Amino acid sequence: MVRIFRHYVHRASLSSMLFDVALMILLALGAVTLQVGSLDLAVPLASGPVASYAACMMLIGSAAGLYDPASGAPLGRSVARVLAVLCVALPLAWLVFGLLPAGVASPGAVQFTVMSGVAALVTRRVYVSHRGAAAGRRARVLVFGTGAAAQAVGSTLRSADPSAHIIGYVPGPNESEPMVAADEIVALRGTLTETAGRLGVDEIVVALTERRAGSMPLRELLDCKLAGIRVWDLNSHFEKTLGQIRIDYLNASWLIFGDGFNQGALRTFVKRAFDLLSAGALLVLTAPLMLITALLIRLDSRGPVFYRQERVGLNGRTFEVTKFRSMRTDAECDGKPRWASANDDRVTRVGAVIRRLRIDELPQLFNVLRGEMSLVGPRPERPYFVDQLTQQIPFYAVRHSVKPGVTGWAQVRYAYGATVEDSQQKLQYDLYYVKNHTLFLDLLVLFETVGVVLTGKGAR
């Protein structure tokens, strides 16, 4: 995996994106060259629009899930994703190539768009089909441990990181009951360093459930690192592989002495400037949609158009969040707060639609302009639930060290949650965001939010 601005990106995803961008640029320049009859004329005329189009297509494809290395989507789903991308690509091609001088790329733009879409499908299928053939170039991983933690490491690597190949599991000195398959356990021959070298190991993940004195061979692990083998602790493994910080194996010292959790003045200024510019632009673009939504809510059911509710924000301070009303006015007539559930009977007809499309969240842009929220961050929760979750989930209050967001890393990684267990799962993504948030990660969350909105993933 490659770390870009503190965020880990699959090497396969990055290479696929760059390959597609290069392919689209070549196809576009080819189409324009055919139109004008000379590559020397095509490059200065079309380089700007072509590069812009290729970048937009990469972002759209990413939002559509074309670059998810762990998906292994069947052919039908890949076709559906490419067709969805083409629906956006066709008008975008006409718009971008319309900036060229008259007669430079008239039918070529459509031709290029169709060719690039088909090429994206073909390359994606070739990549998925032949991914197994590249196993010899995958990172060879040795897991140090055979207990529950090691089992969790193995399952995450197999499901989320196709670039990793598990060589086996080495039992720790104090582990008596292995939870991994017996044929996957590797017997030490000599030292850990010698065994790792003999097996051609690239990475070692230390996944010991028991860490009493004598369980951790620190000298041997240091020798492995000095020999060029990457050594990961359990928390760093989950952070790198899943984009989350698992609280079931977390201790406060790892948070205190590890990197990240930087809330410097420069980052605060950049984030605030980005929030103001983005929220202002989004309000202008969505103003007609918001007006139509307000009218439909008024016609559909009695009650106010907007719904205001107290939420917990930065440093535990409360504020009133504003949303379009999507439930009946008597939704909590008994005075007891309730999480929304699947097929909630309190949701109105218009409410069901705007919740699925996330339109009900748009008024929170005003909270962003007022500085109470950010565009990206942990979702703000109600004080009643915060008090409950803080008592039941360790490190829950850490998420309040940054401003809450209209969307967030947890929202694009995990479906809507309505239980304490769901909140614990989402907290693990929130902790990752608090630790590693940068403008790059904010942009990534926004692009993935587009995909979530288009698919209706996790809506309640």
PDB file of C-alpha atoms in Angstrom, residues 149-272:
ATOM      1  CA  ALA A 149      -6.076 -11.249  17.162  1.00  0.00           C
ATOM      2  CA  ALA A 150      -4.120 -13.222  14.550  1.00  0.00           C
ATOM      3  CA  GLN A 151      -7.338 -14.686  13.189  1.00  0.00           C
ATOM      4  CA  ALA A 152      -8.745 -11.153  12.822  1.00  0.00           C
ATOM      5  CA  VAL A 153      -5.596 -10.039  10.986  1.00  0.00           C
ATOM      6  CA  GLY A 154      -5.873 -12.951   8.563  1.00  0.00           C
ATOM      7  CA  SER A 155      -9.524 -12.308   7.780  1.00  0.00           C
ATOM      8  CA  THR A 156      -8.954  -8.593   7.129  1.00  0.00           C
ATOM      9  CA  LEU A 157      -5.997  -9.260   4.847  1.00  0.00           C
ATOM     10  CA  ARG A 158      -7.936 -11.794   2.791  1.00  0.00           C
ATOM     11  CA  SER A 159     -11.022  -9.603   2.449  1.00  0.00           C
ATOM     12  CA  ALA A 160      -9.542  -6.114   2.173  1.00  0.00           C
ATOM     13  CA  ASP A 161      -6.008  -6.372   0.802  1.00  0.00           C
ATOM     14  CA  PRO A 162      -5.613  -8.497  -2.353  1.00  0.00           C
ATOM     15  CA  SER A 163      -1.999  -7.328  -2.623  1.00  0.00           C
ATOM     16  CA  ALA A 164      -1.088  -9.367   0.484  1.00  0.00           C
ATOM     17  CA  HIS A 165      -0.306 -13.088   0.594  1.00  0.00           C
ATOM     18  CA  ILE A 166      -0.328 -14.737   4.038  1.00  0.00           C
ATOM     19  CA  ILE A 167       2.623 -17.109   4.362  1.00  0.00           C
ATOM     20  CA  GLY A 168       1.456 -18.457   7.709  1.00  0.00           C
ATOM     21  CA  TYR A 169       1.164 -17.884  11.450  1.00  0.00           C
ATOM     22  CA  VAL A 170       3.932 -18.203  14.017  1.00  0.00           C
ATOM     23  CA  PRO A 171       2.697 -19.094  17.545  1.00  0.00           C
ATOM     24  CA  GLY A 172       3.713 -16.804  20.376  1.00  0.00           C
ATOM     25  CA  PRO A 173       5.528 -18.185  23.451  1.00  0.00           C
ATOM     26  CA  ASN A 174       2.481 -17.916  25.732  1.00  0.00           C
ATOM     27  CA  GLU A 175      -0.224 -18.971  23.259  1.00  0.00           C
ATOM     28  CA  SER A 176      -1.759 -22.368  24.024  1.00  0.00           C
ATOM     29  CA  GLU A 177      -5.023 -22.484  22.047  1.00  0.00           C
ATOM     30  CA  PRO A 178      -4.580 -21.553  18.360  1.00  0.00           C
ATOM     31  CA  MET A 179      -7.617 -20.177  16.530  1.00  0.00           C
ATOM     32  CA  VAL A 180      -6.184 -20.494  13.042  1.00  0.00           C
ATOM     33  CA  ALA A 181      -6.028 -23.593  10.853  1.00  0.00           C
ATOM     34  CA  ALA A 182      -3.336 -26.064  11.915  1.00  0.00           C
ATOM     35  CA  ASP A 183      -1.924 -26.327   8.382  1.00  0.00           C
ATOM     36  CA  GLU A 184      -1.294 -22.551   8.347  1.00  0.00           C
ATOM     37  CA  ILE A 185       0.891 -22.583  11.479  1.00  0.00           C
ATOM     38  CA  VAL A 186       4.594 -22.175  10.692  1.00  0.00           C
ATOM     39  CA  ALA A 187       7.130 -23.853  12.941  1.00  0.00           C
ATOM     40  CA  LEU A 188      10.193 -21.794  13.781  1.00  0.00           C
ATOM     41  CA  ARG A 189      13.475 -23.154  12.473  1.00  0.00           C
ATOM     42  CA  GLY A 190      16.102 -21.190  14.271  1.00  0.00           C
ATOM     43  CA  THR A 191      15.228 -17.591  15.114  1.00  0.00           C
ATOM     44  CA  LEU A 192      12.252 -15.588  13.883  1.00  0.00           C
ATOM     45  CA  THR A 193      14.620 -13.618  11.648  1.00  0.00           C
ATOM     46  CA  GLU A 194      16.021 -16.775  10.091  1.00  0.00           C
ATOM     47  CA  THR A 195      12.548 -18.234   9.523  1.00  0.00           C
ATOM     48  CA  ALA A 196      11.295 -15.010   7.933  1.00  0.00           C
ATOM     49  CA  GLY A 197      14.337 -14.829   5.681  1.00  0.00           C
ATOM     50  CA  ARG A 198      13.956 -18.450   4.574  1.00  0.00           C
ATOM     51  CA  LEU A 199      10.286 -17.864   3.696  1.00  0.00           C
ATOM     52  CA  GLY A 200      10.990 -14.633   1.811  1.00  0.00           C
ATOM     53  CA  VAL A 201       8.753 -12.582   4.129  1.00  0.00           C
ATOM     54  CA  ASP A 202       8.159  -8.906   3.269  1.00  0.00           C
ATOM     55  CA  GLU A 203       6.029  -7.968   6.287  1.00  0.00           C
ATOM     56  CA  ILE A 204       5.387  -9.243   9.807  1.00  0.00           C
ATOM     57  CA  VAL A 205       2.197  -8.338  11.656  1.00  0.00           C
ATOM     58  CA  VAL A 206       2.537  -8.776  15.424  1.00  0.00           C
ATOM     59  CA  ALA A 207      -0.871 -10.062  16.530  1.00  0.00           C
ATOM     60  CA  LEU A 208      -0.339 -11.427  20.018  1.00  0.00           C
ATOM     61  CA  THR A 209      -3.433 -11.511  22.206  1.00  0.00           C
ATOM     62  CA  GLU A 210      -1.243 -12.187  25.243  1.00  0.00           C
ATOM     63  CA  ARG A 211       1.580  -9.682  25.822  1.00  0.00           C
ATOM     64  CA  ARG A 212       2.929 -10.594  29.222  1.00  0.00           C
ATOM     65  CA  ALA A 213       6.666 -10.702  29.903  1.00  0.00           C
ATOM     66  CA  GLY A 214       8.393 -13.044  27.466  1.00  0.00           C
ATOM     67  CA  SER A 215       5.589 -12.966  24.869  1.00  0.00           C
ATOM     68  CA  MET A 216       7.188 -10.350  22.650  1.00  0.00           C
ATOM     69  CA  PRO A 217      10.629 -11.219  21.230  1.00  0.00           C
ATOM     70  CA  LEU A 218      11.656  -7.598  20.812  1.00  0.00           C
ATOM     71  CA  ARG A 219      15.254  -8.318  19.831  1.00  0.00           C
ATOM     72  CA  GLU A 220      14.225 -10.721  17.066  1.00  0.00           C
ATOM     73  CA  LEU A 221      11.580  -8.325  15.748  1.00  0.00           C
ATOM     74  CA  LEU A 222      14.191  -5.564  15.696  1.00  0.00           C
ATOM     75  CA  ASP A 223      16.549  -7.854  13.760  1.00  0.00           C
ATOM     76  CA  CYS A 224      13.757  -8.495  11.248  1.00  0.00           C
ATOM     77  CA  LYS A 225      13.273  -4.760  10.795  1.00  0.00           C
ATOM     78  CA  LEU A 226      17.021  -4.208  10.397  1.00  0.00           C
ATOM     79  CA  ALA A 227      16.997  -6.941   7.749  1.00  0.00           C
ATOM     80  CA  GLY A 228      14.520  -4.923   5.660  1.00  0.00           C
ATOM     81  CA  ILE A 229      11.313  -6.654   6.748  1.00  0.00           C
ATOM     82  CA  ARG A 230       8.451  -4.302   7.594  1.00  0.00           C
ATOM     83  CA  VAL A 231       7.084  -4.924  11.092  1.00  0.00           C
ATOM     84  CA  TRP A 232       3.571  -3.749  11.977  1.00  0.00           C
ATOM     85  CA  ASP A 233       1.881  -3.690  15.340  1.00  0.00           C
ATOM     86  CA  LEU A 234      -1.753  -4.746  15.536  1.00  0.00           C
ATOM     87  CA  ASN A 235      -3.295  -1.257  15.619  1.00  0.00           C
ATOM     88  CA  SER A 236      -1.157   0.024  12.738  1.00  0.00           C
ATOM     89  CA  HIS A 237      -2.141  -3.015  10.672  1.00  0.00           C
ATOM     90  CA  PHE A 238      -5.868  -2.285  10.998  1.00  0.00           C
ATOM     91  CA  GLU A 239      -5.244   1.421  10.410  1.00  0.00           C
ATOM     92  CA  LYS A 240      -3.371   0.677   7.170  1.00  0.00           C
ATOM     93  CA  THR A 241      -5.576  -2.123   5.864  1.00  0.00           C
ATOM     94  CA  LEU A 242      -9.096  -1.084   6.900  1.00  0.00           C
ATOM     95  CA  GLY A 243      -8.822   2.668   7.407  1.00  0.00           C
ATOM     96  CA  GLN A 244      -9.969   2.283  11.009  1.00  0.00           C
ATOM     97  CA  ILE A 245      -8.516   2.149  14.512  1.00  0.00           C
ATOM     98  CA  ARG A 246      -9.845  -0.955  16.231  1.00  0.00           C
ATOM     99  CA  ILE A 247     -10.761  -0.159  19.834  1.00  0.00           C
ATOM    100  CA  ASP A 248     -10.856  -3.809  20.921  1.00  0.00           C
ATOM    101  CA  TYR A 249      -7.032  -3.888  20.698  1.00  0.00           C
ATOM    102  CA  LEU A 250      -6.393  -0.225  21.452  1.00  0.00           C
ATOM    103  CA  ASN A 251      -4.546   1.244  24.404  1.00  0.00           C
ATOM    104  CA  ALA A 252      -4.091   4.873  25.344  1.00  0.00           C
ATOM    105  CA  SER A 253      -0.291   4.781  24.990  1.00  0.00           C
ATOM    106  CA  TRP A 254      -0.582   3.987  21.270  1.00  0.00           C
ATOM    107  CA  LEU A 255      -2.718   7.119  20.817  1.00  0.00           C
ATOM    108  CA  ILE A 256      -0.442   9.274  22.943  1.00  0.00           C
ATOM    109  CA  PHE A 257       2.958   8.291  21.585  1.00  0.00           C
ATOM    110  CA  GLY A 258       1.981   7.484  17.993  1.00  0.00           C
ATOM    111  CA  ASP A 259       1.912   9.992  15.154  1.00  0.00           C
ATOM    112  CA  GLY A 260      -1.191  11.846  14.018  1.00  0.00           C
ATOM    113  CA  PHE A 261      -3.934  13.642  15.967  1.00  0.00           C
ATOM    114  CA  ASN A 262      -2.473  16.962  14.811  1.00  0.00           C
ATOM    115  CA  GLN A 263      -4.790  19.941  15.170  1.00  0.00           C
ATOM    116  CA  GLY A 264      -2.341  22.661  14.170  1.00  0.00           C
ATOM    117  CA  ALA A 265      -3.222  26.236  13.252  1.00  0.00           C
ATOM    118  CA  LEU A 266      -2.353  25.760   9.569  1.00  0.00           C
ATOM    119  CA  ARG A 267      -4.557  22.684   9.198  1.00  0.00           C
ATOM    120  CA  THR A 268      -7.401  24.483  11.020  1.00  0.00           C
ATOM    121  CA  PHE A 269      -7.092  27.496   8.706  1.00  0.00           C
ATOM    122  CA  VAL A 270      -6.987  25.383   5.520  1.00  0.00           C
ATOM    123  CA  LYS A 271      -9.965  23.303   6.633  1.00  0.00           C
ATOM    124  CA  ARG A 272     -12.010  26.379   7.525  1.00  0.00           C
TER     125      ARG A 272
END
